[in-house]
Every structure is written in C-alpha cells, then in structure tokens.
CSV table of N, CA and C in Angstrom, one decimal:
chain,number,residue,atom,x,y,z
Y,1,MET,N,102.0,7.3,133.7
Y,1,MET,CA,101.4,8.5,134.3
Y,1,MET,C,101.0,9.4,133.1
Y,2,CYS,N,99.8,10.0,133.2
Y,2,CYS,CA,99.2,10.8,132.2
Y,2,CYS,C,99.5,12.3,132.6
Y,3,TRP,N,100.0,13.1,131.6
Y,3,TRP,CA,100.2,14.5,131.9
Y,3,TRP,C,99.2,15.4,131.2
Y,4,GLU,N,98.2,14.8,130.6
Y,4,GLU,CA,97.2,15.6,129.9
Y,4,GLU,C,96.1,16.1,130.9
Y,5,VAL,N,95.5,17.2,130.5
Y,5,VAL,CA,94.4,17.7,131.3
Y,5,VAL,C,93.3,16.7,131.2
Y,6,PRO,N,92.6,16.4,132.3
Y,6,PRO,CA,91.5,15.5,132.3
Y,6,PRO,C,90.3,16.0,131.5
Y,7,PRO,N,89.5,15.0,131.0
Y,7,PRO,CA,88.4,15.4,130.2
Y,7,PRO,C,87.3,16.0,131.1
Y,8,ALA,N,86.3,16.5,130.5
Y,8,ALA,CA,85.2,17.1,131.2
Y,8,ALA,C,84.6,16.1,132.1
Y,9,ASP,N,84.2,16.5,133.3
Y,9,ASP,CA,83.6,15.6,134.3
Y,9,ASP,C,82.1,15.7,134.1
Y,10,PRO,N,81.4,14.6,133.8
Y,10,PRO,CA,80.0,14.7,133.6
Y,10,PRO,C,79.2,15.1,134.8
Y,11,ASP,N,79.8,14.9,136.0
Y,11,ASP,CA,79.2,15.4,137.2
Y,11,ASP,C,79.7,16.7,137.7
Y,12,GLY,N,80.6,17.3,136.9
Y,12,GLY,CA,81.3,18.5,137.3
Y,12,GLY,C,80.4,19.7,137.1
Y,13,PRO,N,80.9,20.9,137.3
Y,13,PRO,CA,80.0,22.1,137.2
Y,13,PRO,C,79.6,22.3,135.8
Y,14,SER,N,78.4,22.8,135.7
Y,14,SER,CA,77.8,23.1,134.3
Y,14,SER,C,77.1,24.4,134.5
Y,15,ASP,N,77.4,25.3,133.5
Y,15,ASP,CA,76.8,26.6,133.6
Y,15,ASP,C,75.6,26.6,132.5
Y,16,PRO,N,74.4,26.6,133.0
Y,16,PRO,CA,73.2,26.6,132.1
Y,16,PRO,C,73.2,27.7,131.1
Y,17,ARG,N,73.8,28.9,131.4
Y,17,ARG,CA,73.8,30.0,130.5
Y,17,ARG,C,74.6,29.7,129.2
Y,18,LEU,N,75.5,28.7,129.3
Y,18,LEU,CA,76.3,28.4,128.1
Y,18,LEU,C,75.6,27.4,127.2
Y,19,ASP,N,74.5,26.8,127.6
Y,19,ASP,CA,73.9,25.7,126.8
Y,19,ASP,C,73.6,26.1,125.4
Y,20,VAL,N,73.1,27.4,125.2
Y,20,VAL,CA,72.7,27.8,123.9
Y,20,VAL,C,73.9,28.0,123.0
Y,21,TYR,N,75.1,28.1,123.5
Y,21,TYR,CA,76.3,28.3,122.7
Y,21,TYR,C,77.2,27.1,122.6
Y,22,ARG,N,76.7,25.9,123.0
Y,22,ARG,CA,77.4,24.7,122.8
Y,22,ARG,C,77.3,24.2,121.4
Y,23,SER,N,78.4,24.2,120.7
Y,23,SER,CA,78.5,23.8,119.2
Y,23,SER,C,77.5,24.6,118.4
Y,24,ARG,N,77.6,25.9,118.4
Y,24,ARG,CA,76.8,26.8,117.6
Y,24,ARG,C,77.6,27.5,116.5
Y,25,TYR,N,76.9,28.0,115.5
Y,25,TYR,CA,77.5,28.6,114.4
Y,25,TYR,C,76.7,29.9,114.0
Y,26,ALA,N,77.4,30.9,113.6
Y,26,ALA,CA,76.8,32.2,113.3
Y,26,ALA,C,77.5,32.8,112.1
Y,27,GLU,N,76.7,33.5,111.2
Y,27,GLU,CA,77.4,34.2,110.2
Y,27,GLU,C,77.7,35.6,110.7
Y,28,VAL,N,78.9,36.1,110.4
Y,28,VAL,CA,79.4,37.4,110.9
Y,28,VAL,C,79.3,38.5,109.8
Y,29,PHE,N,78.7,39.6,110.2
Y,29,PHE,CA,78.6,40.7,109.3
Y,29,PHE,C,79.2,42.0,109.9
Y,30,ASP,N,79.9,42.7,109.0
Y,30,ASP,CA,80.5,44.0,109.3
Y,30,ASP,C,79.7,45.0,108.5
Y,31,GLY,N,78.8,45.8,109.1
Y,31,GLY,CA,77.9,46.6,108.4
Y,31,GLY,C,76.9,45.6,107.6
Y,32,GLY,N,76.8,45.8,106.4
Y,32,GLY,CA,76.0,44.9,105.6
Y,32,GLY,C,76.8,43.8,104.9
Y,33,GLU,N,78.1,43.8,105.1
Y,33,GLU,CA,79.0,42.8,104.4
Y,33,GLU,C,79.2,41.6,105.2
Y,34,ALA,N,79.0,40.4,104.6
Y,34,ALA,CA,79.3,39.1,105.3
Y,34,ALA,C,80.8,39.0,105.4
Y,35,ARG,N,81.3,38.6,106.6
Y,35,ARG,CA,82.7,38.5,106.9
Y,35,ARG,C,83.2,37.2,107.4
Y,36,GLY,N,82.3,36.1,107.2
Y,36,GLY,CA,82.7,34.8,107.5
Y,36,GLY,C,81.8,34.2,108.6
Y,37,TYR,N,82.3,33.2,109.3
Y,37,TYR,CA,81.5,32.5,110.3
Y,37,TYR,C,82.1,32.3,111.6
Y,38,LEU,N,81.3,32.4,112.6
Y,38,LEU,CA,81.8,32.2,114.0
Y,38,LEU,C,81.3,30.9,114.5
Y,39,ALA,N,82.2,30.1,115.1
Y,39,ALA,CA,81.8,28.8,115.8
Y,39,ALA,C,82.0,29.0,117.3
Y,40,THR,N,81.1,28.5,118.1
Y,40,THR,CA,81.3,28.6,119.6
Y,40,THR,C,81.1,27.2,120.1
Y,41,TRP,N,81.9,26.8,121.1
Y,41,TRP,CA,81.7,25.6,121.9
Y,41,TRP,C,82.2,25.8,123.3
Y,42,VAL,N,81.8,24.9,124.1
Y,42,VAL,CA,82.1,25.0,125.6
Y,42,VAL,C,83.1,23.9,126.0
Y,43,GLN,N,84.1,24.2,126.7
Y,43,GLN,CA,85.1,23.3,127.2
Y,43,GLN,C,85.3,23.4,128.7
Y,44,THR,N,85.6,22.3,129.3
Y,44,THR,CA,86.0,22.4,130.7
Y,44,THR,C,87.5,22.7,130.8
Y,45,TRP,N,87.8,23.7,131.6
Y,45,TRP,CA,89.2,24.1,131.8
Y,45,TRP,C,89.5,23.8,133.3
Y,46,TRP,N,90.8,23.5,133.5
Y,46,TRP,CA,91.2,23.1,134.9
Y,46,TRP,C,92.4,24.0,135.2
Y,47,THR,N,92.7,24.1,136.5
Y,47,THR,CA,93.8,24.9,137.0
Y,47,THR,C,94.9,23.9,137.5
Y,48,PRO,N,96.1,24.0,137.0
Y,48,PRO,CA,97.2,23.1,137.4
Y,48,PRO,C,97.7,23.5,138.8
Y,49,GLN,N,97.9,22.6,139.7
Y,49,GLN,CA,98.4,22.9,141.0
Y,49,GLN,C,99.5,22.0,141.4
Y,50,GLY,N,100.5,22.5,142.1
Y,50,GLY,CA,101.6,21.6,142.5
Y,50,GLY,C,102.7,21.6,141.5
Y,51,PRO,N,103.9,21.0,142.0
Y,51,PRO,CA,105.0,20.9,141.1
Y,51,PRO,C,104.8,20.0,139.9
Y,52,TRP,N,105.5,20.1,138.8
Y,52,TRP,CA,105.3,19.4,137.6
Y,52,TRP,C,105.3,17.9,137.8
Y,53,TRP,N,106.1,17.4,138.7
Y,53,TRP,CA,106.2,15.9,138.9
Y,53,TRP,C,105.0,15.4,139.8
Y,54,ARG,N,104.2,16.2,140.3
Y,54,ARG,CA,103.1,15.8,141.2
Y,54,ARG,C,101.9,16.7,140.9
Y,55,ARG,N,101.7,17.0,139.6
Y,55,ARG,CA,100.6,17.9,139.2
Y,55,ARG,C,99.2,17.4,139.5
Y,56,ARG,N,98.4,18.3,140.0
Y,56,ARG,CA,97.0,18.1,140.3
Y,56,ARG,C,96.2,19.1,139.5
Y,57,TRP,N,95.0,18.7,139.0
Y,57,TRP,CA,94.2,19.5,138.2
Y,57,TRP,C,93.0,19.8,139.1
Y,58,THR,N,92.7,21.1,139.4
Y,58,THR,CA,91.7,21.5,140.3
Y,58,THR,C,90.8,22.6,139.6
Y,59,ASP,N,89.8,23.0,140.3
Y,59,ASP,CA,88.9,24.1,140.0
Y,59,ASP,C,88.4,24.0,138.5
Y,60,PRO,N,87.7,22.9,138.2
Y,60,PRO,CA,87.1,22.8,136.9
Y,60,PRO,C,86.0,23.8,136.6
Y,61,ARG,N,86.0,24.4,135.4
Y,61,ARG,CA,85.0,25.4,135.1
Y,61,ARG,C,84.8,25.4,133.6
Y,62,GLU,N,83.6,25.7,133.2
Y,62,GLU,CA,83.3,25.7,131.7
Y,62,GLU,C,83.6,27.1,131.2
Y,63,LEU,N,84.3,27.2,130.0
Y,63,LEU,CA,84.5,28.4,129.3
Y,63,LEU,C,84.1,28.3,127.9
Y,64,VAL,N,83.8,29.4,127.3
Y,64,VAL,CA,83.4,29.4,125.9
Y,64,VAL,C,84.6,29.6,125.0
Y,65,VAL,N,84.8,28.8,124.0
Y,65,VAL,CA,85.9,28.9,123.0
Y,65,VAL,C,85.2,29.3,121.7
Y,66,TRP,N,85.8,30.3,121.0
Y,66,TRP,CA,85.3,30.7,119.7
Y,66,TRP,C,86.3,30.7,118.6
Y,67,MET,N,85.8,30.5,117.4
Y,67,MET,CA,86.7,30.5,116.2
Y,67,MET,C,86.0,31.2,115.1
Y,68,TRP,N,86.7,32.2,114.4
Y,68,TRP,CA,86.1,32.9,113.3
Y,68,TRP,C,86.9,32.6,112.1
Y,69,VAL,N,86.2,32.1,111.1
Y,69,VAL,CA,86.8,31.8,109.8
Y,69,VAL,C,86.1,32.6,108.7
Y,70,ALA,N,86.8,32.8,107.6
Y,70,ALA,CA,86.3,33.4,106.3
Y,70,ALA,C,86.9,32.6,105.2
Y,71,ASP,N,86.0,32.1,104.3
Y,71,ASP,CA,86.5,31.2,103.2
Y,71,ASP,C,87.3,30.0,103.7
Y,72,GLY,N,86.9,29.5,104.8
Y,72,GLY,CA,87.6,28.3,105.3
Y,72,GLY,C,89.0,28.6,106.0
Y,73,ALA,N,89.4,29.8,106.0
Y,73,ALA,CA,90.7,30.2,106.7
Y,73,ALA,C,90.4,30.9,108.0
Y,74,LEU,N,91.3,30.6,109.0
Y,74,LEU,CA,91.1,31.2,110.3
Y,74,LEU,C,91.4,32.7,110.3
Y,75,VAL,N,90.4,33.5,110.8
Y,75,VAL,CA,90.6,34.9,111.0
Y,75,VAL,C,91.1,35.1,112.4
Y,76,ASP,N,90.5,34.5,113.4
Y,76,ASP,CA,91.0,34.7,114.8
Y,76,ASP,C,90.2,33.7,115.6
Y,77,ASP,N,90.7,33.5,116.8
Y,77,ASP,CA,90.0,32.6,117.8
Y,77,ASP,C,90.4,33.0,119.2
Y,78,GLY,N,89.7,32.5,120.2
Y,78,GLY,CA,89.9,32.9,121.5
Y,78,GLY,C,89.1,32.1,122.5
Y,79,VAL,N,89.3,32.4,123.8
Y,79,VAL,CA,88.6,31.8,124.9
Y,79,VAL,C,88.0,33.0,125.7
Y,80,ILE,N,86.7,32.9,126.1
Y,80,ILE,CA,86.1,33.9,126.9
Y,80,ILE,C,86.3,33.5,128.4
Y,81,GLY,N,87.1,34.2,129.1
Y,81,GLY,CA,87.4,33.9,130.5
Y,81,GLY,C,86.3,34.4,131.4
Y,82,ARG,N,86.4,34.0,132.6
Y,82,ARG,CA,85.4,34.3,133.6
Y,82,ARG,C,85.1,35.8,133.7
Y,83,GLU,N,86.1,36.6,133.7
Y,83,GLU,CA,86.0,38.0,133.9
Y,83,GLU,C,85.2,38.7,132.8
Y,84,ARG,N,85.1,38.1,131.6
Y,84,ARG,CA,84.4,38.7,130.4
Y,84,ARG,C,83.1,38.0,130.0
Y,85,LEU,N,82.9,36.8,130.7
Y,85,LEU,CA,81.8,36.0,130.3
Y,85,LEU,C,80.4,36.6,130.3
Y,86,ASP,N,80.1,37.3,131.3
Y,86,ASP,CA,78.7,37.9,131.4
Y,86,ASP,C,78.5,38.9,130.3
Y,87,GLU,N,79.6,39.8,130.1
Y,87,GLU,CA,79.5,40.8,129.0
Y,87,GLU,C,79.3,40.2,127.6
Y,88,GLU,N,80.1,39.1,127.4
Y,88,GLU,CA,80.1,38.5,126.0
Y,88,GLU,C,78.8,37.8,125.8
Y,89,LEU,N,78.3,37.1,126.8
Y,89,LEU,CA,77.0,36.4,126.7
Y,89,LEU,C,75.9,37.4,126.4
Y,90,ALA,N,75.9,38.6,127.1
Y,90,ALA,CA,74.9,39.7,126.8
Y,90,ALA,C,75.0,40.1,125.4
Y,91,ASN,N,76.3,40.3,124.9
Y,91,ASN,CA,76.4,40.7,123.5
Y,91,ASN,C,75.9,39.7,122.5
Y,92,TRP,N,76.2,38.4,122.7
Y,92,TRP,CA,75.8,37.3,121.8
Y,92,TRP,C,74.2,37.2,121.9
Y,93,SER,N,73.6,37.4,123.0
Y,93,SER,CA,72.2,37.4,123.1
Y,93,SER,C,71.5,38.5,122.3
Y,94,ARG,N,72.3,39.6,122.0
Y,94,ARG,CA,71.8,40.7,121.2
Y,94,ARG,C,72.4,40.6,119.8
Y,95,ASN,N,72.9,39.4,119.4
Y,95,ASN,CA,73.4,39.1,118.1
Y,95,ASN,C,74.5,40.0,117.7
Y,96,ARG,N,75.4,40.3,118.6
Y,96,ARG,CA,76.6,41.0,118.2
Y,96,ARG,C,77.8,40.4,118.9
Y,97,PHE,N,79.0,40.7,118.2
Y,97,PHE,CA,80.2,40.1,118.6
Y,97,PHE,C,81.2,41.3,118.8
Y,98,ALA,N,81.7,41.5,120.0
Y,98,ALA,CA,82.7,42.5,120.3
Y,98,ALA,C,84.0,42.0,119.8
Y,99,TYR,N,84.6,42.8,118.9
Y,99,TYR,CA,85.9,42.4,118.4
Y,99,TYR,C,86.8,43.6,118.2
Y,100,ARG,N,87.9,43.7,118.9
Y,100,ARG,CA,88.9,44.8,118.8
Y,100,ARG,C,88.2,46.2,118.8
Y,101,GLY,N,87.3,46.4,119.8
Y,101,GLY,CA,86.7,47.7,119.9
Y,101,GLY,C,85.6,48.0,119.0
Y,102,ARG,N,85.1,47.0,118.2
Y,102,ARG,CA,84.0,47.2,117.3
Y,102,ARG,C,83.0,46.1,117.6
Y,103,TYR,N,81.8,46.4,117.1
Y,103,TYR,CA,80.7,45.4,117.2
Y,103,TYR,C,80.4,44.9,115.8
Y,104,LEU,N,80.4,43.6,115.7
Y,104,LEU,CA,80.0,42.9,114.4
Y,104,LEU,C,78.7,42.2,114.7
Y,105,ARG,N,77.8,42.2,113.6
Y,105,ARG,CA,76.5,41.6,113.8
Y,105,ARG,C,76.6,40.1,113.5
Y,106,LEU,N,75.9,39.3,114.3
Y,106,LEU,CA,75.8,37.9,114.2
Y,106,LEU,C,74.4,37.4,113.7
Y,107,LYS,N,74.4,36.4,112.9
Y,107,LYS,CA,73.1,35.8,112.5
Y,107,LYS,C,73.3,34.3,112.9
Y,108,TRP,N,72.7,33.9,114.0
Y,108,TRP,CA,72.9,32.5,114.5
Y,108,TRP,C,72.2,31.6,113.6
Y,109,LEU,N,72.9,30.5,113.3
Y,109,LEU,CA,72.4,29.5,112.3
Y,109,LEU,C,71.9,28.3,113.1
Y,110,SER,N,71.0,27.5,112.5
Y,110,SER,CA,70.5,26.3,113.1
Y,110,SER,C,70.2,25.3,112.0
Y,111,GLY,N,69.9,24.1,112.4
Y,111,GLY,CA,69.5,23.0,111.5
Y,111,GLY,C,70.4,22.8,110.3
Y,112,ALA,N,69.8,22.6,109.1
Y,112,ALA,CA,70.6,22.3,107.9
Y,112,ALA,C,71.6,23.4,107.6
Y,113,GLU,N,71.2,24.6,107.8
Y,113,GLU,CA,72.1,25.7,107.5
Y,113,GLU,C,73.4,25.7,108.3
Y,114,ALA,N,73.3,25.4,109.6
Y,114,ALA,CA,74.4,25.2,110.5
Y,114,ALA,C,75.3,24.0,110.1
Y,115,ALA,N,74.6,22.9,109.7
Y,115,ALA,CA,75.3,21.7,109.3
Y,115,ALA,C,76.2,22.0,108.1
Y,116,VAL,N,75.7,22.7,107.1
Y,116,VAL,CA,76.5,23.1,105.9
Y,116,VAL,C,77.7,23.9,106.3
Y,117,VAL,N,77.5,24.9,107.2
Y,117,VAL,CA,78.6,25.8,107.6
Y,117,VAL,C,79.6,25.0,108.4
Y,118,ARG,N,79.2,24.1,109.3
Y,118,ARG,CA,80.1,23.3,110.0
Y,118,ARG,C,81.0,22.4,109.1
Y,119,ARG,N,80.4,21.8,108.1
Y,119,ARG,CA,81.1,20.9,107.2
Y,119,ARG,C,82.0,21.7,106.2
Y,120,GLU,N,81.4,22.8,105.6
Y,120,GLU,CA,82.2,23.5,104.6
Y,120,GLU,C,83.2,24.5,105.1
Y,121,GLN,N,82.9,25.2,106.2
Y,121,GLN,CA,83.8,26.2,106.7
Y,121,GLN,C,84.7,25.7,107.8
Y,122,PHE,N,84.3,24.8,108.6
Y,122,PHE,CA,85.0,24.3,109.7
Y,122,PHE,C,85.5,22.8,109.6
Y,123,ALA,N,85.2,22.2,108.4
Y,123,ALA,CA,85.6,20.9,108.1
Y,123,ALA,C,85.4,19.9,109.2
Y,124,THR,N,84.2,19.9,109.8
Y,124,THR,CA,83.9,18.9,110.8
Y,124,THR,C,82.5,18.4,110.5
Y,125,ASP,N,82.2,17.1,110.9
Y,125,ASP,CA,80.9,16.5,110.7
Y,125,ASP,C,80.2,16.3,112.0
C-alpha cells in the first residue's frame, strides 16, 4: 500500500492563470540592489480524508510554490494558497514580490538567461 500523495492527474484541474509561472525564474531586486533569484513552479496539492489506515486523497488543486535563493543559498520559500493566489498573481504580473510587508522588484528571465540561473543558482538542469 502506498502512503504517498498521488502525482498530478493529467486530466485533473488546471488553472490557466498559472501557466506563465510554471518553472519560471526571476532576479529579485530591493531598490536598485540585486538580492538573488526567485523560482516558481506549480504543483498539484491534495486534501487527505479519512483515518490514516484508510486515507483517501481528494480535492486536487494547483498551487504555486516559490523559492528565493542568493548566492546558491536558500533565503526563503513558500506556497501560495488559494486565499492569496489572486493577489500574488497580480503582484507578479506587475513584476513585484510581496515579502514580509515590503515589495521587491522582479525581473523575469527567459531563454538562455533562465537556463543559466536554473543551473547555477538552483542546481537543476
């Protein structure tokens, strides 16, 4: 018997608003100073139901996960829940990141620039 959360269901719910933030990278700025890099990706989250010996996973939903690193070291990470998703997507579309009561500026990366950041800062290929 498997106790792990099931993987994403290809026929499950998909939020098209999240497409632009699937495996994305951005440079983070505080004022004019570079403060590292933000990675975003989308994961399917499930709600456990029932007793532990007869666990069921229900209510699949996509949520955005983020990780902020500076010089290859973790600064912070988190998950954007349903209650904050609209607000956070609005901020990201305006190239800003709300963090502990402040707004940091984002410069979204693409192509070769994103590939270098992914490899060098997040150690993934």
